[in-house]
mmCIF file of C-alpha atoms in Angstrom:
data_model
loop_
_atom_site.group_PDB
_atom_site.id
_atom_site.type_symbol
_atom_site.label_atom_id
_atom_site.label_comp_id
_atom_site.label_asym_id
_atom_site.label_seq_id
_atom_site.Cartn_x
_atom_site.Cartn_y
_atom_site.Cartn_z
ATOM 1 C CA MET S 143 0.000 0.000 0.000
ATOM 2 C CA ARG S 144 1.206 3.537 -0.768
ATOM 3 C CA VAL S 145 -0.269 6.389 1.265
ATOM 4 C CA LEU S 146 -0.076 10.167 1.093
ATOM 5 C CA VAL S 147 -0.273 11.886 4.491
ATOM 6 C CA VAL S 148 -1.465 15.509 4.358
ATOM 7 C CA GLU S 149 -0.904 17.075 7.776
ATOM 8 C CA ASP S 150 0.260 20.618 8.551
ATOM 9 C CA GLU S 151 1.356 19.844 12.133
ATOM 10 C CA GLN S 152 4.985 18.769 11.691
ATOM 11 C CA TYR S 153 5.123 16.555 14.786
ATOM 12 C CA MET S 154 1.879 14.731 13.968
ATOM 13 C CA ALA S 155 2.989 14.261 10.356
ATOM 14 C CA ARG S 156 6.266 12.700 11.506
ATOM 15 C CA VAL S 157 4.504 10.370 13.945
ATOM 16 C CA LEU S 158 2.150 9.178 11.206
ATOM 17 C CA GLU S 159 5.011 8.724 8.756
ATOM 18 C CA LEU S 160 7.145 6.619 11.104
ATOM 19 C CA GLY S 161 4.220 4.585 12.376
ATOM 20 C CA LEU S 162 2.887 3.706 8.942
ATOM 21 C CA ARG S 163 6.337 2.760 7.669
ATOM 22 C CA ARG S 164 6.677 0.329 10.569
ATOM 23 C CA GLU S 165 3.513 -1.279 9.202
ATOM 24 C CA ALA S 166 5.228 -1.825 5.806
ATOM 25 C CA ILE S 167 3.243 0.991 4.206
ATOM 26 C CA ALA S 168 5.041 3.327 1.785
ATOM 27 C CA VAL S 169 4.418 6.913 2.895
ATOM 28 C CA ASP S 170 4.818 10.355 1.367
ATOM 29 C CA VAL S 171 4.152 13.418 3.540
ATOM 30 C CA VAL S 172 3.103 16.932 2.568
ATOM 31 C CA HIS S 173 1.970 19.802 4.753
ATOM 32 C CA ASP S 174 -0.484 21.764 2.630
ATOM 33 C CA GLY S 175 -3.399 21.227 0.269
ATOM 34 C CA THR S 176 -1.762 22.637 -2.857
ATOM 35 C CA THR S 177 1.164 20.223 -2.685
ATOM 36 C CA ALA S 178 -1.200 17.355 -1.899
ATOM 37 C CA LEU S 179 -3.164 17.957 -5.092
ATOM 38 C CA GLU S 180 0.061 18.100 -7.091
ATOM 39 C CA ARG S 181 1.255 14.779 -5.636
ATOM 40 C CA VAL S 182 -2.040 13.001 -6.349
ATOM 41 C CA THR S 183 -1.758 13.905 -10.033
ATOM 42 C CA VAL S 184 1.795 12.509 -10.218
ATOM 43 C CA TYR S 185 1.731 9.371 -8.023
ATOM 44 C CA ASP S 186 -0.671 6.448 -7.833
ATOM 45 C CA TYR S 187 -1.692 6.407 -4.170
ATOM 46 C CA ASP S 188 -3.932 3.790 -2.625
ATOM 47 C CA ALA S 189 -5.112 6.147 0.103
ATOM 48 C CA VAL S 190 -4.791 9.729 1.320
ATOM 49 C CA VAL S 191 -4.788 10.497 5.055
ATOM 50 C CA LEU S 192 -6.108 14.045 4.929
ATOM 51 C CA ASP S 193 -6.210 16.541 7.764
ATOM 52 C CA ARG S 194 -9.363 18.578 7.369
ATOM 53 C CA ASP S 195 -8.108 21.824 8.909
ATOM 54 C CA LEU S 196 -5.324 22.680 6.466
ATOM 55 C CA PRO S 197 -4.030 26.215 5.852
ATOM 56 C CA GLY S 198 -4.413 27.643 2.351
ATOM 57 C CA VAL S 199 -6.452 25.104 0.406
ATOM 58 C CA HIS S 200 -8.750 23.644 3.061
ATOM 59 C CA GLY S 201 -8.958 19.879 3.500
ATOM 60 C CA ASP S 202 -12.578 19.917 2.352
ATOM 61 C CA GLU S 203 -11.556 21.432 -0.973
ATOM 62 C CA VAL S 204 -8.659 18.983 -1.334
ATOM 63 C CA CYS S 205 -11.049 16.079 -0.793
ATOM 64 C CA ARG S 206 -13.567 17.465 -3.273
ATOM 65 C CA ARG S 207 -10.917 17.901 -5.978
ATOM 66 C CA ILE S 208 -9.444 14.438 -5.442
ATOM 67 C CA VAL S 209 -12.891 12.944 -5.926
ATOM 68 C CA GLU S 210 -13.548 15.133 -8.984
ATOM 69 C CA MET S 211 -10.293 14.174 -10.722
ATOM 70 C CA GLY S 212 -11.110 10.473 -10.291
ATOM 71 C CA ALA S 213 -7.708 9.635 -8.861
ATOM 72 C CA GLY S 214 -8.994 6.296 -7.587
ATOM 73 C CA CYS S 215 -7.404 6.624 -4.147
ATOM 74 C CA ARG S 216 -9.414 6.343 -0.950
ATOM 75 C CA VAL S 217 -9.621 9.373 1.357
ATOM 76 C CA LEU S 218 -9.479 9.030 5.134
ATOM 77 C CA MET S 219 -10.179 12.433 6.656
ATOM 78 C CA LEU S 220 -8.740 13.498 10.020
ATOM 79 C CA THR S 221 -10.098 16.336 12.129
ATOM 80 C CA ALA S 222 -9.830 17.694 15.647
ATOM 81 C CA ALA S 223 -13.619 17.961 15.706
ATOM 82 C CA GLY S 224 -15.642 14.914 16.633
ATOM 83 C CA ARG S 225 -19.132 16.259 16.166
ATOM 84 C CA LEU S 226 -21.564 14.183 14.108
ATOM 85 C CA GLY S 227 -22.228 17.146 11.810
ATOM 86 C CA ASP S 228 -18.545 17.407 10.897
ATOM 87 C CA LYS S 229 -18.421 13.702 10.081
ATOM 88 C CA VAL S 230 -21.490 13.938 7.869
ATOM 89 C CA GLU S 231 -19.977 16.944 6.077
ATOM 90 C CA GLY S 232 -16.689 15.164 5.453
ATOM 91 C CA LEU S 233 -18.332 12.042 4.108
ATOM 92 C CA GLY S 234 -20.639 14.190 2.008
ATOM 93 C CA LEU S 235 -17.596 15.680 0.263
ATOM 94 C CA GLY S 236 -16.589 12.211 -0.899
ATOM 95 C CA ALA S 237 -14.286 11.035 1.907
ATOM 96 C CA ASP S 238 -14.347 7.254 2.321
ATOM 97 C CA ASP S 239 -13.764 7.324 6.057
ATOM 98 C CA TYR S 240 -13.458 9.820 8.905
ATOM 99 C CA LEU S 241 -11.405 9.726 12.106
ATOM 100 C CA ALA S 242 -11.512 12.317 14.881
ATOM 101 C CA LYS S 243 -8.372 13.368 16.754
ATOM 102 C CA PRO S 244 -7.096 12.139 19.122
ATOM 103 C CA PHE S 245 -7.231 8.587 17.821
ATOM 104 C CA ASP S 246 -5.522 5.273 18.522
ATOM 105 C CA PHE S 247 -2.874 4.550 15.890
ATOM 106 C CA PRO S 248 -3.869 0.862 15.488
ATOM 107 C CA GLU S 249 -7.362 2.043 14.563
ATOM 108 C CA LEU S 250 -5.955 4.303 11.837
ATOM 109 C CA VAL S 251 -3.961 1.397 10.387
ATOM 110 C CA ALA S 252 -6.985 -0.913 10.557
ATOM 111 C CA ARG S 253 -9.154 1.637 8.755
ATOM 112 C CA LEU S 254 -6.522 2.129 6.033
ATOM 113 C CA ARG S 255 -6.242 -1.602 5.462
ATOM 114 C CA ALA S 256 -10.039 -1.861 5.326
ATOM 115 C CA LEU S 257 -10.151 0.888 2.687
ATOM 116 C CA TYR S 258 -7.457 -0.903 0.710
ATOM 117 C CA ARG S 259 -9.455 -4.139 0.761
ATOM 118 C CA ARG S 260 -12.444 -2.227 -0.619
ATOM 119 C CA SER S 261 -10.495 -1.042 -3.667
ATOM 120 C CA PRO S 262 -11.386 -2.619 -7.060
ATOM 121 C CA MET S 263 -8.092 -4.575 -7.135
ATOM 122 C CA ALA S 264 -8.375 -5.870 -3.583
ATOM 123 C CA HIS S 265 -8.149 -9.554 -2.716
ATOM 124 C CA SER S 266 -8.878 -11.608 0.374
ATOM 125 C CA PRO S 267 -6.931 -10.582 3.508
ATOM 126 C CA VAL S 268 -5.185 -13.979 3.282
ATOM 127 C CA LEU S 269 -3.274 -14.357 0.012
ATOM 128 C CA THR S 270 -2.145 -17.761 -1.258
ATOM 129 C CA PHE S 271 0.140 -18.946 -4.029
ATOM 130 C CA ALA S 272 1.164 -22.608 -4.265
ATOM 131 C CA ASP S 273 2.228 -23.510 -0.685
ATOM 132 C CA LEU S 274 2.848 -19.870 0.238
ATOM 133 C CA THR S 275 0.375 -17.928 2.404
ATOM 134 C CA PHE S 276 0.397 -14.291 3.460
ATOM 135 C CA ASP S 277 -2.001 -13.101 6.160
ATOM 136 C CA THR S 278 -1.999 -9.394 5.317
ATOM 137 C CA HIS S 279 -3.956 -8.552 8.468
ATOM 138 C CA ARG S 280 -1.475 -10.166 10.870
ATOM 139 C CA ARG S 281 1.473 -9.558 8.490
ATOM 140 C CA ARG S 282 2.507 -13.220 8.689
ATOM 141 C CA VAL S 283 4.088 -15.130 5.814
ATOM 142 C CA ALA S 284 4.388 -18.915 5.788
ATOM 143 C CA ARG S 285 5.447 -21.574 3.309
ATOM 144 C CA GLY S 286 4.395 -25.157 3.824
ATOM 145 C CA GLY S 287 3.121 -24.104 7.249
ATOM 146 C CA ALA S 288 6.518 -22.765 8.393
ATOM 147 C CA GLU S 289 6.567 -19.045 9.224
ATOM 148 C CA ILE S 290 9.056 -16.891 7.320
ATOM 149 C CA ARG S 291 10.351 -13.676 8.837
ATOM 150 C CA LEU S 292 10.505 -10.845 6.309
ATOM 151 C CA THR S 293 11.432 -7.184 6.546
ATOM 152 C CA PRO S 294 8.649 -4.623 5.974
ATOM 153 C CA LYS S 295 9.963 -3.893 2.475
ATOM 154 C CA GLU S 296 10.157 -7.587 1.594
ATOM 155 C CA ARG S 297 6.564 -8.032 2.768
ATOM 156 C CA SER S 298 5.446 -5.073 0.661
ATOM 157 C CA VAL S 299 7.056 -6.459 -2.494
ATOM 158 C CA LEU S 300 5.737 -9.962 -1.825
ATOM 159 C CA GLU S 301 2.209 -8.657 -1.291
ATOM 160 C CA LEU S 302 2.300 -6.814 -4.623
ATOM 161 C CA LEU S 303 3.558 -9.922 -6.417
ATOM 162 C CA MET S 304 0.924 -12.129 -4.808
ATOM 163 C CA ARG S 305 -1.865 -9.701 -5.641
ATOM 164 C CA ALA S 306 -0.678 -9.717 -9.268
ATOM 165 C CA ASP S 307 -1.510 -13.466 -9.318
ATOM 166 C CA GLY S 308 1.292 -14.456 -11.671
ATOM 167 C CA GLY S 309 1.332 -11.225 -13.641
ATOM 168 C CA VAL S 310 4.641 -9.527 -14.388
ATOM 169 C CA LEU S 311 5.354 -6.376 -12.378
ATOM 170 C CA SER S 312 8.101 -4.061 -13.546
ATOM 171 C CA ALA S 313 10.811 -2.820 -11.208
ATOM 172 C CA GLU S 314 9.467 0.688 -11.802
ATOM 173 C CA TYR S 315 5.995 -0.348 -10.650
ATOM 174 C CA LEU S 316 7.349 -2.036 -7.524
ATOM 175 C CA LEU S 317 9.473 1.013 -6.753
ATOM 176 C CA ASP S 318 6.455 3.286 -7.159
ATOM 177 C CA LYS S 319 4.156 1.221 -4.924
ATOM 178 C CA ALA S 320 6.515 -0.062 -2.212
ATOM 179 C CA TRP S 321 8.871 2.899 -1.818
ATOM 180 C CA ASP S 322 8.183 6.616 -1.337
ATOM 181 C CA ALA S 323 8.759 9.682 -3.502
ATOM 182 C CA HIS S 324 12.356 10.011 -2.299
ATOM 183 C CA ALA S 325 13.407 6.712 -3.905
ATOM 184 C CA ASP S 326 15.977 7.101 -6.671
ATOM 185 C CA PRO S 327 14.446 5.746 -9.920
ATOM 186 C CA LEU S 328 17.907 4.432 -10.901
ATOM 187 C CA THR S 329 18.417 2.541 -7.633
ATOM 188 C CA ASN S 330 18.911 -1.222 -7.532
ATOM 189 C CA ALA S 331 16.840 -1.448 -4.339
ATOM 190 C CA VAL S 332 14.126 -3.530 -6.006
ATOM 191 C CA ARG S 333 16.643 -6.052 -7.327
ATOM 192 C CA LEU S 334 18.269 -6.394 -3.893
ATOM 193 C CA VAL S 335 14.929 -6.881 -2.098
ATOM 194 C CA VAL S 336 13.827 -9.480 -4.662
ATOM 195 C CA HIS S 337 17.156 -11.279 -4.202
ATOM 196 C CA THR S 338 16.778 -11.572 -0.417
ATOM 197 C CA LEU S 339 13.090 -12.442 -0.780
ATOM 198 C CA ARG S 340 13.956 -15.371 -3.049
ATOM 199 C CA LYS S 341 16.467 -16.702 -0.528
ATOM 200 C CA LYS S 342 14.043 -16.464 2.390
ATOM 201 C CA LEU S 343 11.177 -18.127 0.506
ATOM 202 C CA GLY S 344 13.416 -21.094 -0.277
ATOM 203 C CA GLU S 345 13.146 -23.837 -2.879
ATOM 204 C CA PRO S 346 11.588 -24.505 -5.260
ATOM 205 C CA GLN S 347 11.907 -20.880 -6.331
ATOM 206 C CA LEU S 348 8.690 -18.859 -6.529
ATOM 207 C CA VAL S 349 9.897 -15.391 -7.563
ATOM 208 C CA HIS S 350 11.045 -15.330 -11.175
ATOM 209 C CA THR S 351 12.506 -12.702 -13.495
ATOM 210 C CA ALA S 352 10.952 -11.848 -16.842
ATOM 211 C CA ILE S 353 13.950 -10.521 -18.749
ATOM 212 C CA SER S 354 13.645 -6.789 -19.493
ATOM 213 C CA ALA S 355 10.104 -6.837 -18.094
ATOM 214 C CA GLY S 356 10.088 -7.396 -14.337
ATOM 215 C CA TYR S 357 9.220 -10.038 -11.752
ATOM 216 C CA TYR S 358 6.429 -12.540 -11.234
ATOM 217 C CA LEU S 359 5.395 -15.473 -9.061
ATOM 218 C CA GLY S 360 5.460 -18.900 -10.650
ATOM 219 C CA ALA S 361 5.397 -22.461 -9.327
ATOM 220 C CA LYS S 362 7.451 -25.075 -11.147
#
């Protein structure tokens, strides 16, 4: 999952960024509505965590424009107000979910994952391929019943490959979805993560390379 956090409070933005990355979610952070709208037109986000009370372009207007442009990403709106009327207003603008501050971080993560599962490309929370299973809710990967410990980035890449169901994903696509906007497009990070992922998943090999095209899952 790749998420854009739009929060003008620097401390809160940093807390959200670090917390979501620990959950193997790729995160970009901006602090105003204008930049948020620019990012949504450039990157393919799965969700936007949007503070409602933004300076300049208000969060309500950002939400309305995201919906109008048909970006396809889900919007989870944050606000310091918890009144029912505010929630109704936010949802009426097209937000997919609404969370009042202060909130428990695990609830935010759970709501984001629920929004992701509701997307058109979503699959079951438990992904399977051959003898490999990935419980995306508990973040547990197992092969032949034996649990495999993966890094957050390895889990992100594996989840994308499993959701592709044998389809070839380019290195550029994996970089765009599993890393953030600061990733160097010329980096070999994808190749290195795929290499370690192959080793951890063991034999027979499941992650294959389509020459000059990308990577895919295949059982031999």
